[in-house]
Short mmCIF file of C-alpha atoms in Angstrom, two decimals:
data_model
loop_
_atom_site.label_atom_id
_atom_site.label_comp_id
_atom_site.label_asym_id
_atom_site.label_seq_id
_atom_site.Cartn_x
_atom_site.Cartn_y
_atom_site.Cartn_z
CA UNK T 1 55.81 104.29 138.49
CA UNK T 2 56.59 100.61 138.58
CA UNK T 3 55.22 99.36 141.80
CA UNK T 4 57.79 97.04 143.96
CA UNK T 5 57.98 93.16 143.98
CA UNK T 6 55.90 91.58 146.45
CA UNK T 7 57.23 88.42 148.45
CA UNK T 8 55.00 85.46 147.30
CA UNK T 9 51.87 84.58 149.75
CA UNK T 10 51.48 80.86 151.31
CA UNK T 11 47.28 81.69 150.29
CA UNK T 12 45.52 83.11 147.62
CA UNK T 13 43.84 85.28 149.55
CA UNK T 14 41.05 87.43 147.49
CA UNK T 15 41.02 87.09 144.20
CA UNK T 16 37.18 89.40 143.76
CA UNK T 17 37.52 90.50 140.53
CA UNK T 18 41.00 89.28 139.56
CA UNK T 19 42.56 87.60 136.47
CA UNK T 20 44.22 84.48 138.01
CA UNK T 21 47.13 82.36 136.35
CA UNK T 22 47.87 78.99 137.15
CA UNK T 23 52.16 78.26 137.06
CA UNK T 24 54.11 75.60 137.46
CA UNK T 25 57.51 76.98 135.74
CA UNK T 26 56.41 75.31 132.38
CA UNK T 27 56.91 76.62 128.85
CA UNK T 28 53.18 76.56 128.32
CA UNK T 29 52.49 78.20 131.92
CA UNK T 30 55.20 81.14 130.54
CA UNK T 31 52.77 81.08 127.60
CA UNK T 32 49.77 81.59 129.92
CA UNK T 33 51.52 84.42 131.82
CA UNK T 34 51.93 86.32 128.88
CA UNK T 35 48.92 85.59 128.04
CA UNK T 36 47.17 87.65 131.24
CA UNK T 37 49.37 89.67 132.00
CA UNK T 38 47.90 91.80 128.36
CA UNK T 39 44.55 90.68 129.49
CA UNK T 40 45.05 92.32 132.86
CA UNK T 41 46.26 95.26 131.06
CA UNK T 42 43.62 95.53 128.77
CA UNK T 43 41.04 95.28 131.57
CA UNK T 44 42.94 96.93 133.89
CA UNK T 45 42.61 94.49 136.83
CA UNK T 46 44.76 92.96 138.72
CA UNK T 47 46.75 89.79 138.05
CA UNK T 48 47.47 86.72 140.90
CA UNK T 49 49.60 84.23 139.87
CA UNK T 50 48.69 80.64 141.24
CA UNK T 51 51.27 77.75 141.31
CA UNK T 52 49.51 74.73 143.68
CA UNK T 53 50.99 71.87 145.57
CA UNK T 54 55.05 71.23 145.54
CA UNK T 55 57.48 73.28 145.55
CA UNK T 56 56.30 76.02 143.35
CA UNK T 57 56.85 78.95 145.65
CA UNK T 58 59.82 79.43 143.00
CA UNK T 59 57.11 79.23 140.03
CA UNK T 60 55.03 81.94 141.32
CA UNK T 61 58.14 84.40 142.18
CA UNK T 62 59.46 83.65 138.45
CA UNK T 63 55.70 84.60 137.11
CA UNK T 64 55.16 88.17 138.94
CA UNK T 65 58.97 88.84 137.84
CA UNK T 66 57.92 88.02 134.61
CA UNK T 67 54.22 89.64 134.48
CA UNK T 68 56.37 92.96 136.34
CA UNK T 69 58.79 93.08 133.08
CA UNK T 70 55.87 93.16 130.56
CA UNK T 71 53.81 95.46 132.17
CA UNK T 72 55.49 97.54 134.96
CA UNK T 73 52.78 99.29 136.23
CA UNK T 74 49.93 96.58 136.66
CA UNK T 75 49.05 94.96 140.07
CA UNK T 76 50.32 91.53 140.28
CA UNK T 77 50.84 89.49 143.45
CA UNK T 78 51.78 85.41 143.73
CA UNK T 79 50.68 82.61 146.09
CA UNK T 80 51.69 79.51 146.24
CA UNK T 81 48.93 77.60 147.74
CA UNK T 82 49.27 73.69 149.10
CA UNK T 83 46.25 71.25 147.77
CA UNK T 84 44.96 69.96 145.07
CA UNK T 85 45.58 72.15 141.78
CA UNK T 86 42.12 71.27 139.79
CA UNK T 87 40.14 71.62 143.68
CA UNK T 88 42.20 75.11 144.41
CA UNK T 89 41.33 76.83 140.98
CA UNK T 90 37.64 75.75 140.78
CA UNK T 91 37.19 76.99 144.72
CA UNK T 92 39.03 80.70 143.37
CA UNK T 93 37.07 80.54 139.80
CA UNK T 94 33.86 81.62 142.19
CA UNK T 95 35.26 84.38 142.81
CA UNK T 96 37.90 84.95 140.08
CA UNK T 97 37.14 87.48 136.64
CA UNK T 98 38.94 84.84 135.07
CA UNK T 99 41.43 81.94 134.86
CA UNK T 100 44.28 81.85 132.52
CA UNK T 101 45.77 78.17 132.42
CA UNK T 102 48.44 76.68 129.82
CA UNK T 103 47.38 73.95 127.47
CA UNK T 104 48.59 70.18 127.81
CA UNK T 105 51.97 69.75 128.09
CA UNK T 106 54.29 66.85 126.70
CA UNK T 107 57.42 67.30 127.72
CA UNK T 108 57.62 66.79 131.61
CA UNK T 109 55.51 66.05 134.49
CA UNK T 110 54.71 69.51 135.53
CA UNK T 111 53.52 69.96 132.07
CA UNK T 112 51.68 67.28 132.09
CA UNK T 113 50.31 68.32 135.68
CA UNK T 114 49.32 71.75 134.24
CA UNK T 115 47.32 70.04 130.90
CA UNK T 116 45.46 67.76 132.91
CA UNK T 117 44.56 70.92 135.42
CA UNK T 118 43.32 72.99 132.29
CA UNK T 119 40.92 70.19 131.12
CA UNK T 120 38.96 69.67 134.44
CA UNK T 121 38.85 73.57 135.11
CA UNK T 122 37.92 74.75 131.65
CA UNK T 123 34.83 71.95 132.61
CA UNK T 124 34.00 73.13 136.19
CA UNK T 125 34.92 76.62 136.39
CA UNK T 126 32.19 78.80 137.92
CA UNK T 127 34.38 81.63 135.73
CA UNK T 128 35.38 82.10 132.32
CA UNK T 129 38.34 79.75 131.51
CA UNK T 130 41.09 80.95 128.89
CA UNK T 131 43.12 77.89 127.78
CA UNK T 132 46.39 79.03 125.76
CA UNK T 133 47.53 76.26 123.74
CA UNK T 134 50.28 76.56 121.56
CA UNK T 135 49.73 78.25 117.72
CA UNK T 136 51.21 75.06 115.88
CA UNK T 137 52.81 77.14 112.94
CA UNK T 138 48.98 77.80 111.82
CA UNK T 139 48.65 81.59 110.28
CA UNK T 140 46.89 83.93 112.72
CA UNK T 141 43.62 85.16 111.01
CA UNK T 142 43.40 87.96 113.23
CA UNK T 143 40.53 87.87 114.44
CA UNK T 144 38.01 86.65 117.36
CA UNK T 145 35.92 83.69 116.58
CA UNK T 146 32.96 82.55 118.81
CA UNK T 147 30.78 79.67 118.07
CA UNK T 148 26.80 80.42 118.90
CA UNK T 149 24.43 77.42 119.28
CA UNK T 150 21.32 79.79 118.79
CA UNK T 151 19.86 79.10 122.32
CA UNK T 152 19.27 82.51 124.84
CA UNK T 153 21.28 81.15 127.70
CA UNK T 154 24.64 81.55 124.77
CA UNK T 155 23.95 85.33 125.15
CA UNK T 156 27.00 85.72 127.69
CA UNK T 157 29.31 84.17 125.36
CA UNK T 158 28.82 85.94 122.75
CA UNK T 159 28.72 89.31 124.87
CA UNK T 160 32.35 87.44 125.82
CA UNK T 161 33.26 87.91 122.36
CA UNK T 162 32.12 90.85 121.43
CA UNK T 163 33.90 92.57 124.75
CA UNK T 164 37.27 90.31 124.13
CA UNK T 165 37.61 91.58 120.22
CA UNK T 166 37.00 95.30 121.03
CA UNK T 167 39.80 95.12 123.75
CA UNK T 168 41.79 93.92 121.24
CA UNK T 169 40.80 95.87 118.18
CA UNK T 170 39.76 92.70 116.32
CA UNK T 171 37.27 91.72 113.90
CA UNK T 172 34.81 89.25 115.22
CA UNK T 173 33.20 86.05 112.97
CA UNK T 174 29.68 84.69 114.83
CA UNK T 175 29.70 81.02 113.89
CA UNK T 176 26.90 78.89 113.60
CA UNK T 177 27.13 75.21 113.04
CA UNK T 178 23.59 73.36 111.71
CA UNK T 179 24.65 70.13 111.48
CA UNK T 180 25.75 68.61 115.56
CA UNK T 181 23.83 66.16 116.51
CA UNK T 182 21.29 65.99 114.02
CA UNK T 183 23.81 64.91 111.32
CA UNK T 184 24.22 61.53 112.39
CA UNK T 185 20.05 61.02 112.79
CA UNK T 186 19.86 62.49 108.90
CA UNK T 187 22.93 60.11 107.85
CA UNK T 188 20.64 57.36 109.07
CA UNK T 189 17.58 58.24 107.51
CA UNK T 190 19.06 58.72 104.16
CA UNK T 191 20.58 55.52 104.43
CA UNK T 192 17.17 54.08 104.59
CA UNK T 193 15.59 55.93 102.05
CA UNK T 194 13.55 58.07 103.98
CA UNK T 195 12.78 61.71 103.48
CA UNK T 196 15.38 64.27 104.86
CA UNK T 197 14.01 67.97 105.71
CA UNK T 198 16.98 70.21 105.29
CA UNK T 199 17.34 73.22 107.69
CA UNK T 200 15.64 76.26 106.87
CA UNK T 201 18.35 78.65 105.95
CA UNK T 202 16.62 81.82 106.68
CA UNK T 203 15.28 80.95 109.79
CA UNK T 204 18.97 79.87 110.63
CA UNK T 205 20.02 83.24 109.59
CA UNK T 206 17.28 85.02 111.70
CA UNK T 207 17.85 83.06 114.48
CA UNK T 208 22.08 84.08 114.04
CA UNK T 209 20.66 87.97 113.87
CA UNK T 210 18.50 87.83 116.85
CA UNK T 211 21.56 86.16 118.96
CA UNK T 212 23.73 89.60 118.51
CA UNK T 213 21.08 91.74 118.59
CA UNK T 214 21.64 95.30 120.55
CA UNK T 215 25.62 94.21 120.24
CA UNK T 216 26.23 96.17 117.19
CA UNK T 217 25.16 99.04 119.29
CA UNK T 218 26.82 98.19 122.32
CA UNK T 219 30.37 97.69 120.18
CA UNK T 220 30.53 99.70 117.41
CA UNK T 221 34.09 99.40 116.85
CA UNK T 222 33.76 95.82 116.34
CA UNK T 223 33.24 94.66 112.59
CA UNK T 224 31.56 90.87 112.55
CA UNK T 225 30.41 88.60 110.34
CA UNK T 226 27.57 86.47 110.69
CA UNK T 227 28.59 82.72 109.15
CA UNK T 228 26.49 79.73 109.11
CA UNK T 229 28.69 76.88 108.27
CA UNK T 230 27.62 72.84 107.73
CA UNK T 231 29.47 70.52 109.93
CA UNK T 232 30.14 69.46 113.36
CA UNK T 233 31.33 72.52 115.94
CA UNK T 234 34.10 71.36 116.96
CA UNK T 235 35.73 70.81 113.36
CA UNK T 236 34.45 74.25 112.46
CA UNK T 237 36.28 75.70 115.57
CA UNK T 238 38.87 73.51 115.18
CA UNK T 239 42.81 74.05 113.79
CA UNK T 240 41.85 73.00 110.17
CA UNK T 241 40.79 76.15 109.44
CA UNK T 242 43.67 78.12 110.57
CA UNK T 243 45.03 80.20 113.73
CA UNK T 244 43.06 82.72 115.50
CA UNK T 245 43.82 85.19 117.78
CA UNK T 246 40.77 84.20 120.38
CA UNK T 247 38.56 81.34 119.70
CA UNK T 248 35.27 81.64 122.14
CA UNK T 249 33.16 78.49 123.09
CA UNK T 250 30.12 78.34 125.46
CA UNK T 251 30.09 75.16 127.97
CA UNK T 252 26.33 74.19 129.49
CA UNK T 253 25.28 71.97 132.41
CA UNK T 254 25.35 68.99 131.83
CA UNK T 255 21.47 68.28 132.33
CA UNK T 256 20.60 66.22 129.85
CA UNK T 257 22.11 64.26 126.92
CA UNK T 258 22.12 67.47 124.38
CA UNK T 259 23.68 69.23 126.95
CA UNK T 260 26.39 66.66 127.62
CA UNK T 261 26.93 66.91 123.87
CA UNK T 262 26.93 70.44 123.79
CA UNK T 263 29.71 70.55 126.84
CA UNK T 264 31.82 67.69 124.92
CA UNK T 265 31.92 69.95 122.27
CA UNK T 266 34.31 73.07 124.30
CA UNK T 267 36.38 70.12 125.48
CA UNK T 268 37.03 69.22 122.13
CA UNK T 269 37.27 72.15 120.73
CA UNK T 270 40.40 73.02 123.76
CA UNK T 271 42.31 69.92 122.77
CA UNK T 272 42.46 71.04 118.82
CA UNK T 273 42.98 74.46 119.15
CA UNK T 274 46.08 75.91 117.77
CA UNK T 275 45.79 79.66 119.93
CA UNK T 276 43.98 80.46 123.07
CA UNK T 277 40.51 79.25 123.42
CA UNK T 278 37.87 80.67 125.57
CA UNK T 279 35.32 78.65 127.64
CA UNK T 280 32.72 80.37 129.03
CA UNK T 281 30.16 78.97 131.35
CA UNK T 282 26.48 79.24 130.41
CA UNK T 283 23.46 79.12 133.01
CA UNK T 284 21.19 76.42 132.98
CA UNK T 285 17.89 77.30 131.20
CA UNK T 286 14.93 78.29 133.57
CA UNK T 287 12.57 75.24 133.90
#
């Protein structure tokens, strides 16, 4: 039985264990409510539209009629809470399952509001962020693809993946990029003549193994494929290479310069996507 619409709440309220989507009336918020409201489904928890600051009570009434159409049955409540959007979704993200937020918009301010909101959260949230840009005509390779940087602390986001494409029935790719930073240290020494050690393949290959190790197990419906690919990351992950149904990057402290590299990279990764992209926070490593 579909449950009854709920009148729209001046707070958030609690949002333990909720999928929360940020509105603002928007094309690309519509894109994000679609977005969680089969997330919610698949998960089977509840969904809280957010629209923040202006008039928006109208946003977040339009986005649980919306949510209620596609999926009847599933718990969905709105607020519209005054304040700062970026401050109000960071404070919820420590408590949220996850955010859903639309990608930059172009064609009006709240659109614009929304893309600049998606940036600073997918970078601060204590949650996993899901940023839902638009496809850009590119073919859907139906699939999952998560980029691993071989360190332990990734673990979670490749668990992410793993959970994310056996929701969804997907195939999963496990990318591994062994170029980053080094490539511009090896352009240099070449350029000077001196000796260049190329990466050991096999270790690169053991090291990809030991990073989904037990997941096999864990998801056995899941097919993946392990890929080591030479380049930069973000162009890996990047639209070039087609559509994908979920693209999954990790985002570390930023405690020292690798790291700030490392965290650059889901940034840019979110701004070139063509689909929904995935940032998931990784713990700092113990010291």
């Amino acid at each position: 039985m579909s449950q009854p619409m709920e009148q729209v709440s001046t707070a958030a309220g609690d949002v333990a264990g909720s999928i929360v989507v940020a509105v603002d009336g928007s094309d690309h918020s519509d894109r994000a409510v679609r977005w969680a409201v089969e997330q919610a489904a698949l998960e089977t928890r509840p969904l809280v539209a957010v629209a923040v600051a202006g008039d928006t009570g109208t946003a977040a009434e339009d986005a649980v009629a919306a949510a209620r159409g596609l999926a009847p049955d599933l718990p969905v409540r709105g607020a519209s809470v005054a304040g700062e959007p970026r401050e109000v979704l960071i404070d919820l993200s420590t408590e949220a399952h996850l955010l859903v937020v639309g990608s930059r918009g172009r064609g009006s301010l709240r659109g614009i509001l929304l893309g600049s909101v998606s940036a600073a959260v997918s970078a601060q949230s204590a949650c996993p962020v899901v940023v839902c840009r638009p496809s850009g005509g590119d073919p859907v390779q139906s699939g999952v693809l998560v980029g691993a940087d071989g360190t332990p602390e990734s673990r979670a986001v490749i668990e992410f993946a793993y959970r994310q494409a056996s929701l969804r029935g997907l195939p999963l790719t496990v990318l591994h990029c062994f170029w980053d930073a080094a490539a511009a240290v090896a352009q240099y020494r070449e350029a000077r003549g001196q000796t260049v050690v190329p990466p050991d393949l096999e270790e690169l290959r053991a090291a990809l193994s030991e990073a989904v190790a037990g997941l096999a197990e864990q998801y056995p419906d899941v097919p993946v494929t392990l890929t080591l690919k030479h380049g930069f990351a973000d162009q890996a992950l990047g639209p070039r290479h087609g559509g994908w149904d979920l693209v999954v990057v990790g985002r570390h402290p930023m405690t020292s310069l690798g790291r700030v590299f490392t965290g650059s990279i889901a940034t840019t990764v979110v701004e070139r996507a063509h689909g929904p992209v995935a940032v998931v926070p990784v713990a700092a490593p113990p010291d």
